Tab-separated table of C-alpha atoms in Angstrom:
chain	number	residue	atom	x	y	z
S	12	MET	CA	37.240	102.697	77.685
S	13	ALA	CA	37.855	106.277	76.518
S	14	HIS	CA	40.489	108.327	78.332
S	15	PRO	CA	41.200	112.070	78.503
S	16	PRO	CA	44.473	113.175	76.882
S	17	PRO	CA	47.300	111.599	78.899
S	18	CYS	CA	49.130	113.631	81.529
S	19	LEU	CA	52.300	111.787	80.506
S	20	ILE	CA	53.478	110.194	77.297
S	21	SER	CA	56.359	107.794	76.740
S	22	THR	CA	59.237	109.172	74.640
S	23	GLU	CA	62.798	108.139	73.835
S	24	HIS	CA	63.978	110.544	76.555
S	25	GLY	CA	61.543	109.332	79.213
S	26	LEU	CA	58.078	110.084	80.559
S	27	TYR	CA	57.016	113.509	79.233
S	28	CYS	CA	54.255	115.873	80.350
S	29	PRO	CA	53.192	117.983	77.320
S	30	ALA	CA	51.002	120.279	79.452
S	31	GLY	CA	53.954	121.270	81.640
S	32	ASP	CA	56.813	120.677	79.193
S	33	PHE	CA	58.798	118.579	81.671
S	34	TYR	CA	59.958	114.990	82.102
S	35	VAL	CA	59.818	112.641	85.087
S	36	ASP	CA	63.035	110.686	85.833
S	37	PRO	CA	64.246	110.984	82.210
S	38	TRP	CA	67.082	108.734	81.072
S	39	ARG	CA	68.422	111.095	78.395
S	40	PRO	CA	69.300	114.794	78.873
S	41	VAL	CA	66.288	117.136	78.837
S	42	PRO	CA	65.742	120.823	79.717
S	43	ARG	CA	63.543	120.201	82.806
S	44	ALA	CA	63.428	117.048	84.936
S	45	LEU	CA	61.287	116.177	87.947
S	46	ILE	CA	63.090	113.493	89.975
S	47	THR	CA	61.493	110.913	92.281
S	48	HIS	CA	64.704	109.924	94.106
S	49	ALA	CA	68.479	110.008	93.848
S	50	HIS	CA	69.315	106.461	92.728
S	51	SER	CA	71.329	106.559	89.511
S	52	ASP	CA	68.694	104.931	87.281
S	53	HIS	CA	66.212	107.700	88.142
S	54	ALA	CA	68.466	110.723	88.711
S	55	ARG	CA	70.871	111.050	85.793
S	56	SER	CA	73.325	113.718	84.756
S	57	GLY	CA	72.954	116.197	81.911
S	58	HIS	CA	69.539	117.766	82.521
S	59	GLY	CA	69.125	121.512	82.294
S	60	HIS	CA	67.174	121.882	85.554
S	61	TYR	CA	66.102	119.505	88.313
S	62	LEU	CA	63.132	119.628	90.699
S	63	SER	CA	62.975	117.226	93.660
S	64	THR	CA	62.637	116.987	97.439
S	65	ARG	CA	65.311	118.479	99.700
S	66	LEU	CA	67.049	115.184	100.547
S	67	THR	CA	67.020	114.036	96.942
S	68	ASP	CA	68.453	117.387	95.896
S	69	ALA	CA	71.281	117.046	98.419
S	70	MET	CA	72.131	113.561	97.198
S	71	MET	CA	72.016	114.659	93.542
S	72	HIS	CA	74.453	117.482	94.237
S	73	HIS	CA	76.715	114.921	95.935
S	74	ARG	CA	76.470	112.496	93.003
S	75	LEU	CA	76.166	114.808	90.005
S	76	GLY	CA	78.045	117.934	91.052
S	77	ASN	CA	76.990	121.535	90.439
S	78	ILE	CA	73.538	121.118	88.897
S	79	SER	CA	70.774	123.710	88.476
S	80	SER	CA	68.020	122.632	90.854
S	81	GLU	CA	65.064	123.562	93.047
S	82	VAL	CA	63.319	121.740	95.867
S	83	LEU	CA	59.678	121.163	96.676
S	84	ALA	CA	58.479	120.035	100.103
S	85	TYR	CA	56.194	117.034	100.455
S	86	GLY	CA	52.621	118.146	99.801
S	87	GLU	CA	53.584	121.545	98.383
S	88	SER	CA	52.152	122.116	94.908
S	89	ARG	CA	53.518	124.080	91.981
S	90	GLN	CA	51.980	125.136	88.681
S	91	ILE	CA	54.216	124.319	85.737
S	92	GLY	CA	52.572	125.425	82.514
S	93	ASP	CA	49.128	123.838	82.453
S	94	ALA	CA	50.115	121.093	84.919
S	95	ARG	CA	49.937	121.209	88.714
S	96	VAL	CA	52.568	119.030	90.400
S	97	SER	CA	53.327	117.942	93.954
S	98	PHE	CA	55.637	115.455	95.680
S	99	HIS	CA	54.430	112.835	98.170
S	100	PRO	CA	56.354	110.305	100.300
S	101	ALA	CA	57.277	107.030	98.595
S	102	GLY	CA	59.017	105.340	101.549
S	103	HIS	CA	61.715	103.919	99.251
S	104	VAL	CA	64.804	105.742	100.560
S	105	PRO	CA	65.272	109.068	102.376
S	106	GLY	CA	63.880	111.848	100.195
S	107	SER	CA	62.072	109.548	97.767
S	108	ALA	CA	58.778	110.793	96.364
S	109	GLN	CA	55.784	109.953	94.259
S	110	ILE	CA	54.984	112.758	91.839
S	111	ARG	CA	51.344	113.810	91.441
S	112	ILE	CA	50.493	115.524	88.151
S	113	GLU	CA	47.092	117.124	87.534
S	114	VAL	CA	46.050	118.407	84.118
S	115	GLY	CA	42.478	119.552	83.439
S	116	GLY	CA	41.103	117.606	86.403
S	117	GLU	CA	42.865	114.370	85.414
S	118	VAL	CA	45.329	113.140	88.071
S	119	TRP	CA	48.285	110.831	87.407
S	120	VAL	CA	50.817	109.644	89.972
S	121	VAL	CA	54.312	108.422	89.133
S	122	SER	CA	55.416	106.276	92.055
S	123	GLY	CA	59.101	105.930	91.138
S	124	ASP	CA	60.254	103.155	93.488
S	125	TYR	CA	58.381	102.631	96.758
S	126	LYS	CA	57.799	100.418	99.755
S	127	LEU	CA	55.040	100.373	102.365
S	128	GLU	CA	57.151	99.018	105.228
S	129	ARG	CA	58.369	101.744	107.592
S	130	ASP	CA	62.155	101.758	107.897
S	131	GLY	CA	62.577	104.487	110.539
S	132	LEU	CA	64.511	106.761	108.147
S	133	SER	CA	62.414	107.393	105.039
S	134	THR	CA	59.209	109.396	105.295
S	135	PRO	CA	56.565	106.635	105.183
S	136	PHE	CA	54.662	105.913	101.962
S	137	THR	CA	51.463	107.933	101.615
S	138	PRO	CA	48.802	106.740	99.136
S	139	VAL	CA	47.709	109.435	96.704
S	140	ARG	CA	44.284	109.243	95.064
S	141	CYS	CA	44.478	109.408	91.291
S	142	HIS	CA	42.938	108.304	88.003
S	143	CYS	CA	46.131	106.685	86.676
S	144	PHE	CA	48.941	105.174	88.771
S	145	ILE	CA	52.360	104.356	87.303
S	146	THR	CA	53.852	101.604	89.427
S	147	GLU	CA	57.076	99.662	89.525
S	148	CYS	CA	56.807	95.878	89.879
S	149	THR	CA	60.411	94.925	90.666
S	150	PHE	CA	59.101	92.115	92.884
S	151	GLY	CA	55.757	91.636	91.160
S	152	LEU	CA	55.326	87.904	91.822
S	153	PRO	CA	53.228	86.320	94.600
S	154	ALA	CA	56.316	84.466	95.864
S	155	PHE	CA	57.930	87.689	97.099
S	156	HIS	CA	56.946	88.321	100.708
S	157	TRP	CA	59.264	90.243	103.024
S	158	PRO	CA	59.992	88.867	106.500
S	159	ASP	CA	59.299	90.884	109.615
S	160	ALA	CA	61.878	93.640	110.229
S	161	THR	CA	62.408	92.494	113.818
S	162	SER	CA	63.386	88.991	112.734
S	163	ILE	CA	65.788	90.353	110.112
S	164	ARG	CA	67.422	92.592	112.707
S	165	HIS	CA	67.808	89.591	115.019
S	166	ASP	CA	69.306	87.455	112.236
S	167	ILE	CA	71.840	90.081	111.120
S	168	ASN	CA	73.013	90.916	114.635
S	169	GLY	CA	73.191	87.223	115.519
S	170	TRP	CA	75.317	86.525	112.440
S	171	TRP	CA	77.599	89.440	113.279
S	172	ALA	CA	78.000	88.320	116.919
S	173	GLU	CA	78.903	84.767	115.835
S	174	ASN	CA	81.521	86.073	113.428
S	175	ALA	CA	82.988	88.426	116.020
S	176	ALA	CA	83.280	85.597	118.529
S	177	ALA	CA	85.111	83.501	115.905
S	178	GLY	CA	87.555	86.332	115.101
S	179	ARG	CA	86.070	87.174	111.695
S	180	ILE	CA	85.208	90.600	110.295
S	181	SER	CA	81.626	90.737	109.001
S	182	VAL	CA	81.257	92.443	105.621
S	183	LEU	CA	77.653	93.192	104.633
S	184	GLY	CA	76.852	94.267	101.071
S	185	ALA	CA	74.144	96.880	100.627
S	186	TYR	CA	73.501	99.843	98.321
S	187	SER	CA	75.061	103.092	99.506
S	188	LEU	CA	71.832	105.132	99.553
S	189	GLY	CA	68.897	103.752	101.510
S	190	LYS	CA	69.729	100.108	102.162
S	191	ALA	CA	73.014	100.802	103.954
S	192	GLN	CA	71.461	103.385	106.284
S	193	ARG	CA	68.478	101.154	106.971
S	194	LEU	CA	70.814	98.337	108.019
S	195	LEU	CA	72.998	100.727	109.980
S	196	ALA	CA	70.006	101.797	112.060
S	197	ALA	CA	69.252	98.119	112.826
S	198	LEU	CA	72.749	97.157	113.981
S	199	ASP	CA	73.642	96.565	117.642
S	200	PRO	CA	76.789	98.646	118.303
S	201	SER	CA	77.496	96.743	121.525
S	202	ILE	CA	78.731	93.824	119.387
S	203	GLY	CA	81.663	95.760	117.929
S	204	PRO	CA	82.686	98.729	115.790
S	205	ILE	CA	80.658	99.630	112.699
S	206	LEU	CA	82.767	100.594	109.699
S	207	CYS	CA	81.748	101.820	106.245
S	208	HIS	CA	83.212	101.713	102.759
S	209	GLY	CA	84.013	105.205	101.470
S	210	ALA	CA	80.936	105.340	99.211
S	211	VAL	CA	78.624	104.453	102.099
S	212	GLU	CA	80.347	106.819	104.520
S	213	ALA	CA	80.112	109.709	102.037
S	214	THR	CA	76.373	109.092	101.691
S	215	ASN	CA	76.030	108.941	105.480
S	216	ALA	CA	77.757	112.326	105.715
S	217	VAL	CA	75.309	113.956	103.289
S	218	LEU	CA	72.287	112.575	105.122
S	219	ARG	CA	73.681	113.577	108.515
S	220	ARG	CA	74.211	117.141	107.254
S	221	GLU	CA	70.565	117.134	106.161
S	222	GLY	CA	69.408	116.215	109.662
S	223	LEU	CA	69.093	112.417	109.655
S	224	THR	CA	70.274	110.738	112.850
S	225	LEU	CA	72.487	107.718	112.194
S	226	PRO	CA	74.603	105.597	114.556
S	227	ALA	CA	78.312	106.400	114.760
S	228	THR	CA	80.493	104.806	112.080
S	229	LEU	CA	84.166	104.666	111.145
S	230	PRO	CA	85.337	105.046	107.538
S	231	VAL	CA	87.521	102.305	106.102
S	232	THR	CA	90.711	103.991	104.877
S	233	PRO	CA	94.223	102.789	104.014
S	234	ASP	CA	95.181	103.803	107.572
S	235	THR	CA	92.474	101.724	109.294
S	236	THR	CA	94.260	99.280	111.591
S	237	PRO	CA	93.317	95.630	112.262
S	238	GLN	CA	92.800	96.595	115.902
S	239	ALA	CA	90.179	99.177	114.909
S	240	MET	CA	88.313	96.529	112.911
S	241	ALA	CA	88.445	93.703	115.457
S	242	GLY	CA	84.985	92.207	115.938
S	243	GLY	CA	83.561	94.781	113.579
S	244	LEU	CA	80.984	94.882	110.812
S	245	VAL	CA	81.688	96.668	107.529
S	246	LEU	CA	78.905	98.052	105.321
S	247	ALA	CA	79.987	98.134	101.682
S	248	PRO	CA	78.427	98.425	98.207
S	249	PRO	CA	77.686	95.019	96.626
S	250	ALA	CA	80.371	95.591	93.973
S	251	ALA	CA	83.053	95.636	96.686
S	252	LEU	CA	82.352	92.061	97.823
S	253	GLY	CA	85.003	89.611	96.693
S	254	THR	CA	87.401	92.316	95.468
S	255	GLN	CA	90.947	93.218	96.443
S	256	TRP	CA	89.522	95.989	98.641
S	257	MET	CA	88.572	93.297	101.172
S	258	ALA	CA	92.072	91.820	101.413
S	259	ARG	CA	92.973	94.196	104.268
S	260	PHE	CA	90.372	92.609	106.557
S	261	GLY	CA	91.967	89.181	106.953
S	262	ALA	CA	89.439	86.529	108.002
S	263	THR	CA	85.951	87.620	106.929
S	264	ALA	CA	82.379	86.431	106.642
S	265	THR	CA	80.361	88.092	103.890
S	266	GLY	CA	76.650	88.809	103.771
S	267	PHE	CA	74.362	90.389	101.201
S	268	ALA	CA	71.089	92.234	101.836
S	269	SER	CA	68.593	92.262	98.954
S	270	GLY	CA	65.063	91.259	98.064
S	271	TRP	CA	66.627	88.861	95.567
S	272	MET	CA	67.958	86.821	98.492
S	273	ALA	CA	64.467	85.299	98.566
S	274	VAL	CA	65.461	83.404	95.398
S	275	ARG	CA	67.511	80.284	96.160
S	276	GLY	CA	69.511	80.328	92.942
S	277	ILE	CA	70.603	83.920	93.500
S	278	ARG	CA	71.604	83.189	97.091
S	279	ARG	CA	73.845	80.416	95.762
S	280	ARG	CA	75.561	82.493	93.112
S	281	ARG	CA	76.239	85.599	95.198
S	282	ALA	CA	79.811	85.941	96.454
S	283	ALA	CA	78.533	85.872	100.025
S	284	ASP	CA	78.307	83.424	102.898
S	285	ARG	CA	74.890	84.616	104.015
S	286	GLY	CA	71.915	86.294	102.382
S	287	PHE	CA	69.372	88.498	104.147
S	288	VAL	CA	66.017	89.297	102.572
S	289	VAL	CA	65.893	93.084	102.859
S	290	SER	CA	64.412	95.267	100.122
S	291	ASP	CA	63.592	98.935	99.682
S	292	HIS	CA	60.849	97.962	97.208
S	293	ALA	CA	57.303	96.772	97.815
S	294	ASP	CA	56.687	93.034	97.874
S	295	TRP	CA	53.661	91.420	96.198
S	296	ALA	CA	51.260	92.366	98.984
S	297	GLY	CA	52.666	95.887	99.170
S	298	LEU	CA	52.224	96.472	95.448
S	299	ASN	CA	48.608	95.353	95.548
S	300	THR	CA	47.824	97.380	98.667
S	301	ALA	CA	49.381	100.537	97.243
S	302	ILE	CA	47.466	100.225	93.982
S	303	LYS	CA	44.163	99.633	95.753
S	304	GLU	CA	44.662	102.642	98.032
S	305	THR	CA	45.161	105.017	95.083
S	306	GLY	CA	41.624	104.326	93.866
S	307	ALA	CA	42.991	104.357	90.311
S	308	GLU	CA	41.251	102.338	87.621
S	309	ARG	CA	44.089	102.698	85.122
S	310	ILE	CA	47.475	101.213	86.078
S	311	LEU	CA	50.678	101.507	84.063
S	312	VAL	CA	53.371	99.012	85.120
S	313	THR	CA	57.083	99.418	84.588
S	314	HIS	CA	60.469	97.825	85.447
S	315	GLY	CA	60.056	94.388	86.906
S	316	TYR	CA	57.806	91.421	86.214
S	317	THR	CA	55.682	93.609	83.967
S	318	THR	CA	53.973	90.918	81.868
S	319	VAL	CA	52.941	88.775	84.838
S	320	PHE	CA	51.868	91.729	86.930
S	321	ARG	CA	49.878	93.411	84.144
S	322	ARG	CA	48.011	90.163	83.503
S	323	TRP	CA	47.215	89.869	87.218
S	324	LEU	CA	45.891	93.437	87.334
S	325	ASP	CA	43.762	92.792	84.246
S	326	ASP	CA	42.235	89.800	86.033
S	327	GLN	CA	41.434	92.017	89.021
S	328	GLY	CA	39.459	94.400	86.814
S	329	TYR	CA	42.017	97.160	86.285
S	330	ASP	CA	42.762	98.769	82.945
S	331	ALA	CA	46.453	97.789	82.994
S	332	GLN	CA	49.200	98.450	80.457
S	333	ILE	CA	52.984	98.178	80.308
S	334	VAL	CA	55.228	101.229	79.888
S	335	GLN	CA	58.787	100.536	78.794
S	336	THR	CA	61.417	102.479	80.747
S	337	GLU	CA	65.123	102.252	81.478
S	338	PHE	CA	64.695	101.980	85.242
S	339	THR	CA	66.301	98.960	86.883
S	340	GLY	CA	64.723	98.650	90.320
S	341	GLU	CA	66.981	96.453	92.468
S	342	PRO	CA	69.210	95.076	89.710
S	343	ASP	CA	72.002	93.164	91.410
S	344	ASP	CA	71.696	89.513	90.290
S	345	ALA	CA	68.077	89.972	89.236
S	346	PRO	CA	66.896	86.960	87.226
S	347	ASP	CA	65.894	87.434	83.601
S	348	GLN	CA	62.825	85.236	83.978
S	349	PRO	CA	60.395	84.605	86.850
S	350	ALA	CA	62.057	82.437	89.461
S	351	THR	CA	60.814	80.355	92.355
S	352	PRO	CA	62.123	81.316	95.817
């Protein structure tokens, strides 16, 4: 099948648009970068100029410091050279976007990371019609199916209440941007105080300044007393679990929230007492639904179970290829090979 000249090409710096002379989520420093969202594998330091949504811009300034940047609202389009670009909701984390690129009537969409499930904080995923769709496949196996959000909320609050009744502090590991706020919005504050690791609390502060409504939280500091933590739940980055930072809490129960908790072997090897299957990425059904709704015939797959997922898409009649990138998706304890939940 013959194709028009590509809107994007793969380079050692990242995905490059020759018509507009810009990159999308580049992993090495470039003069102009369009950014899908503020996670560190997609929004890196060193670029000359950044273009993103307002919330992503705020988080990048928090993470990267005094960068040169502009913002583009969802649905607003901009001509950059011979390319017309616009940002559209990805539903991954607050501010996350798919980037639509049109060159000479050919439309490509870079999805970044995305999920179809509404989380009450992120602007919900909106399918964008295109000729070529670049999709992640972090959880691109049929075994990955996310449980209902209501049941997860019930399980987490039930676990917390049991721990509080037994005199234990609950420590729940979740990424500072997106996952932590999603869990925070699901917690029942009548059970006890909600506390946050400094990295999570700093992210909360940025999002609150940008207008997001989040439940009240207390920062964990060296001055936080045992009385202030009694019966409480602490949200912390995964890297903090099992470290000396937790010694101040006394008796604890630890939990971990990730899509990888659907894999038995990973649940066993996490330094946590309980795993909760919560992901900010699309599951198998979500990936297939998103791709179908784009109307694209050409699909480029990246970061995840790329070989398996490309083969599946080929079997479904798509023109599917793999694009190598340095994105990591949801990396914590991700298996190197397909695993059985």
